[in-house]
Amino acid sequence: MVPFFSARDVEAAVSPEQAYEAVRDGFIAYARGEWAMQPKLYVANYPAGDFRAMPALGGGHALLKWVTSFPGNPALGLPTVTGLVVLSNAETGMVEALLDAGAVTALRTGAAAALAAETLG
């Protein structure tokens, strides 16, 4: 069975400091050509919203971040943005884990902002 890591699981497992280190290392690995990222793919479902696919490959893994953005959802009591990260083994293609994309994105965004401020600041 493929493990699922909820937002709570992700937040408990990864501190902001660990996220900062991982994002920094990720930027360096990408700059060295050790990771490949295809352009973000949008699947429009207007006027309701859209779906977004963000693939990456490196470090022995393939990842896909699948995110939806539906601005009218709050009126239905639902979040505007939802998503999932699929982590697969790059050698076998086997799915190894599913993660809540919101928690992963929040950690990555905060870490990237802190890194940018430190680097440019």
PDB file of C-alpha atoms in Angstrom:
ATOM      1  CA  MET A   1       0.000   0.000   0.000  1.00  0.00           C
ATOM      2  CA  VAL A   2       1.264   3.477  -0.892  1.00  0.00           C
ATOM      3  CA  PRO A   3       1.622   5.707   2.185  1.00  0.00           C
ATOM      4  CA  PHE A   4      -0.252   9.017   2.274  1.00  0.00           C
ATOM      5  CA  PHE A   5       1.211  11.920   4.232  1.00  0.00           C
ATOM      6  CA  SER A   6      -1.438  14.440   5.250  1.00  0.00           C
ATOM      7  CA  ALA A   7      -0.750  18.125   5.824  1.00  0.00           C
ATOM      8  CA  ARG A   8      -0.376  17.377   9.515  1.00  0.00           C
ATOM      9  CA  ASP A   9       2.090  14.552   8.775  1.00  0.00           C
ATOM     10  CA  VAL A  10       4.192  16.766   6.487  1.00  0.00           C
ATOM     11  CA  GLU A  11       4.233  19.654   8.961  1.00  0.00           C
ATOM     12  CA  ALA A  12       5.233  17.320  11.813  1.00  0.00           C
ATOM     13  CA  ALA A  13       7.997  15.664   9.786  1.00  0.00           C
ATOM     14  CA  VAL A  14       9.646  18.723   8.206  1.00  0.00           C
ATOM     15  CA  SER A  15      10.672  21.817  10.150  1.00  0.00           C
ATOM     16  CA  PRO A  16      11.023  25.203   8.430  1.00  0.00           C
ATOM     17  CA  GLU A  17      14.789  24.870   8.896  1.00  0.00           C
ATOM     18  CA  GLN A  18      14.808  21.473   7.191  1.00  0.00           C
ATOM     19  CA  ALA A  19      12.672  22.875   4.374  1.00  0.00           C
ATOM     20  CA  TYR A  20      15.134  25.744   3.938  1.00  0.00           C
ATOM     21  CA  GLU A  21      18.058  23.310   3.640  1.00  0.00           C
ATOM     22  CA  ALA A  22      16.150  21.071   1.226  1.00  0.00           C
ATOM     23  CA  VAL A  23      15.100  23.990  -0.985  1.00  0.00           C
ATOM     24  CA  ARG A  24      18.643  25.376  -1.032  1.00  0.00           C
ATOM     25  CA  ASP A  25      20.026  21.952  -1.943  1.00  0.00           C
ATOM     26  CA  GLY A  26      17.297  21.579  -4.571  1.00  0.00           C
ATOM     27  CA  PHE A  27      18.160  24.876  -6.250  1.00  0.00           C
ATOM     28  CA  ILE A  28      21.826  23.875  -6.343  1.00  0.00           C
ATOM     29  CA  ALA A  29      21.010  20.430  -7.774  1.00  0.00           C
ATOM     30  CA  TYR A  30      18.771  22.002 -10.423  1.00  0.00           C
ATOM     31  CA  ALA A  31      21.498  24.503 -11.382  1.00  0.00           C
ATOM     32  CA  ARG A  32      23.929  21.586 -11.780  1.00  0.00           C
ATOM     33  CA  GLY A  33      21.507  19.800 -14.110  1.00  0.00           C
ATOM     34  CA  GLU A  34      20.811  17.016 -11.618  1.00  0.00           C
ATOM     35  CA  TRP A  35      17.060  17.694 -11.713  1.00  0.00           C
ATOM     36  CA  ALA A  36      14.810  18.316 -14.707  1.00  0.00           C
ATOM     37  CA  MET A  37      11.508  20.169 -14.560  1.00  0.00           C
ATOM     38  CA  GLN A  38       9.073  20.451 -17.423  1.00  0.00           C
ATOM     39  CA  PRO A  39       6.946  23.579 -17.801  1.00  0.00           C
ATOM     40  CA  LYS A  40       3.788  23.687 -15.714  1.00  0.00           C
ATOM     41  CA  LEU A  41       0.808  22.314 -17.629  1.00  0.00           C
ATOM     42  CA  TYR A  42      -2.578  23.992 -17.180  1.00  0.00           C
ATOM     43  CA  VAL A  43      -5.836  22.213 -17.949  1.00  0.00           C
ATOM     44  CA  ALA A  44      -8.513  24.892 -18.087  1.00  0.00           C
ATOM     45  CA  ASN A  45     -12.009  24.238 -16.817  1.00  0.00           C
ATOM     46  CA  TYR A  46     -13.257  27.813 -17.053  1.00  0.00           C
ATOM     47  CA  PRO A  47     -15.085  29.491 -15.564  1.00  0.00           C
ATOM     48  CA  ALA A  48     -14.976  27.052 -12.636  1.00  0.00           C
ATOM     49  CA  GLY A  49     -11.197  26.800 -12.322  1.00  0.00           C
ATOM     50  CA  ASP A  50      -8.204  24.873 -13.588  1.00  0.00           C
ATOM     51  CA  PHE A  51      -5.939  21.913 -12.969  1.00  0.00           C
ATOM     52  CA  ARG A  52      -2.134  22.226 -12.894  1.00  0.00           C
ATOM     53  CA  ALA A  53       0.490  19.517 -13.378  1.00  0.00           C
ATOM     54  CA  MET A  54       4.106  20.147 -12.338  1.00  0.00           C
ATOM     55  CA  PRO A  55       6.497  17.249 -13.057  1.00  0.00           C
ATOM     56  CA  ALA A  56      10.127  16.887 -11.983  1.00  0.00           C
ATOM     57  CA  LEU A  57      12.803  14.196 -12.231  1.00  0.00           C
ATOM     58  CA  GLY A  58      16.011  13.806 -10.230  1.00  0.00           C
ATOM     59  CA  GLY A  59      17.673  12.275  -7.214  1.00  0.00           C
ATOM     60  CA  GLY A  60      16.319   8.855  -8.125  1.00  0.00           C
ATOM     61  CA  HIS A  61      12.738  10.101  -8.037  1.00  0.00           C
ATOM     62  CA  ALA A  62      10.029  11.374 -10.332  1.00  0.00           C
ATOM     63  CA  LEU A  63       7.480  13.723  -8.822  1.00  0.00           C
ATOM     64  CA  LEU A  64       4.200  15.143  -9.983  1.00  0.00           C
ATOM     65  CA  LYS A  65       2.478  17.945  -8.131  1.00  0.00           C
ATOM     66  CA  TRP A  66      -1.182  18.019  -9.167  1.00  0.00           C
ATOM     67  CA  VAL A  67      -2.993  21.130  -7.990  1.00  0.00           C
ATOM     68  CA  THR A  68      -6.475  22.474  -8.600  1.00  0.00           C
ATOM     69  CA  SER A  69      -7.576  26.089  -8.351  1.00  0.00           C
ATOM     70  CA  PHE A  70     -11.316  26.732  -8.160  1.00  0.00           C
ATOM     71  CA  PRO A  71     -12.026  30.317  -6.989  1.00  0.00           C
ATOM     72  CA  GLY A  72     -15.728  29.655  -6.390  1.00  0.00           C
ATOM     73  CA  ASN A  73     -15.129  26.796  -3.964  1.00  0.00           C
ATOM     74  CA  PRO A  74     -15.273  28.873  -0.750  1.00  0.00           C
ATOM     75  CA  ALA A  75     -18.944  29.591  -1.493  1.00  0.00           C
ATOM     76  CA  LEU A  76     -19.428  25.808  -1.376  1.00  0.00           C
ATOM     77  CA  GLY A  77     -17.483  25.465   1.862  1.00  0.00           C
ATOM     78  CA  LEU A  78     -14.495  24.031   0.002  1.00  0.00           C
ATOM     79  CA  PRO A  79     -10.899  25.272  -0.272  1.00  0.00           C
ATOM     80  CA  THR A  80      -9.893  27.254  -3.362  1.00  0.00           C
ATOM     81  CA  VAL A  81      -6.722  25.211  -3.883  1.00  0.00           C
ATOM     82  CA  THR A  82      -6.230  21.489  -3.327  1.00  0.00           C
ATOM     83  CA  GLY A  83      -3.538  19.142  -4.485  1.00  0.00           C
ATOM     84  CA  LEU A  84      -1.406  16.084  -4.176  1.00  0.00           C
ATOM     85  CA  VAL A  85       2.263  15.262  -4.723  1.00  0.00           C
ATOM     86  CA  VAL A  86       2.983  11.834  -6.210  1.00  0.00           C
ATOM     87  CA  LEU A  87       6.500  10.536  -5.493  1.00  0.00           C
ATOM     88  CA  SER A  88       7.705   7.681  -7.707  1.00  0.00           C
ATOM     89  CA  ASN A  89      10.903   5.682  -7.972  1.00  0.00           C
ATOM     90  CA  ALA A  90      12.681   6.856 -11.137  1.00  0.00           C
ATOM     91  CA  GLU A  91      14.188   3.414 -11.814  1.00  0.00           C
ATOM     92  CA  THR A  92      11.051   1.304 -11.456  1.00  0.00           C
ATOM     93  CA  GLY A  93       8.222   3.805 -11.852  1.00  0.00           C
ATOM     94  CA  MET A  94       6.622   2.522  -8.663  1.00  0.00           C
ATOM     95  CA  VAL A  95       4.681   5.075  -6.653  1.00  0.00           C
ATOM     96  CA  GLU A  96       6.367   5.382  -3.261  1.00  0.00           C
ATOM     97  CA  ALA A  97       4.302   8.048  -1.504  1.00  0.00           C
ATOM     98  CA  LEU A  98       1.477  10.556  -1.789  1.00  0.00           C
ATOM     99  CA  LEU A  99       1.728  13.877   0.046  1.00  0.00           C
ATOM    100  CA  ASP A 100      -0.624  16.761   0.701  1.00  0.00           C
ATOM    101  CA  ALA A 101       0.470  19.427  -1.800  1.00  0.00           C
ATOM    102  CA  GLY A 102      -0.703  22.353   0.322  1.00  0.00           C
ATOM    103  CA  ALA A 103       1.687  21.566   3.154  1.00  0.00           C
ATOM    104  CA  VAL A 104       4.574  20.837   0.786  1.00  0.00           C
ATOM    105  CA  THR A 105       3.914  24.080  -1.105  1.00  0.00           C
ATOM    106  CA  ALA A 106       3.711  26.151   2.077  1.00  0.00           C
ATOM    107  CA  LEU A 107       7.062  24.809   3.291  1.00  0.00           C
ATOM    108  CA  ARG A 108       8.696  25.282  -0.114  1.00  0.00           C
ATOM    109  CA  THR A 109       7.321  28.805  -0.606  1.00  0.00           C
ATOM    110  CA  GLY A 110       8.446  29.972   2.816  1.00  0.00           C
ATOM    111  CA  ALA A 111      11.877  28.430   2.407  1.00  0.00           C
ATOM    112  CA  ALA A 112      12.337  29.856  -1.100  1.00  0.00           C
ATOM    113  CA  ALA A 113      11.339  33.331   0.103  1.00  0.00           C
ATOM    114  CA  ALA A 114      13.768  33.168   3.031  1.00  0.00           C
ATOM    115  CA  LEU A 115      16.545  31.909   0.765  1.00  0.00           C
ATOM    116  CA  ALA A 116      15.881  34.667  -1.785  1.00  0.00           C
ATOM    117  CA  ALA A 117      15.867  37.344   0.913  1.00  0.00           C
ATOM    118  CA  GLU A 118      19.125  36.033   2.355  1.00  0.00           C
ATOM    119  CA  THR A 119      20.789  35.701  -1.042  1.00  0.00           C
ATOM    120  CA  LEU A 120      19.624  39.023  -2.473  1.00  0.00           C
ATOM    121  CA  GLY A 121      19.325  40.941   0.723  1.00  0.00           C
TER     122      GLY A 121
END
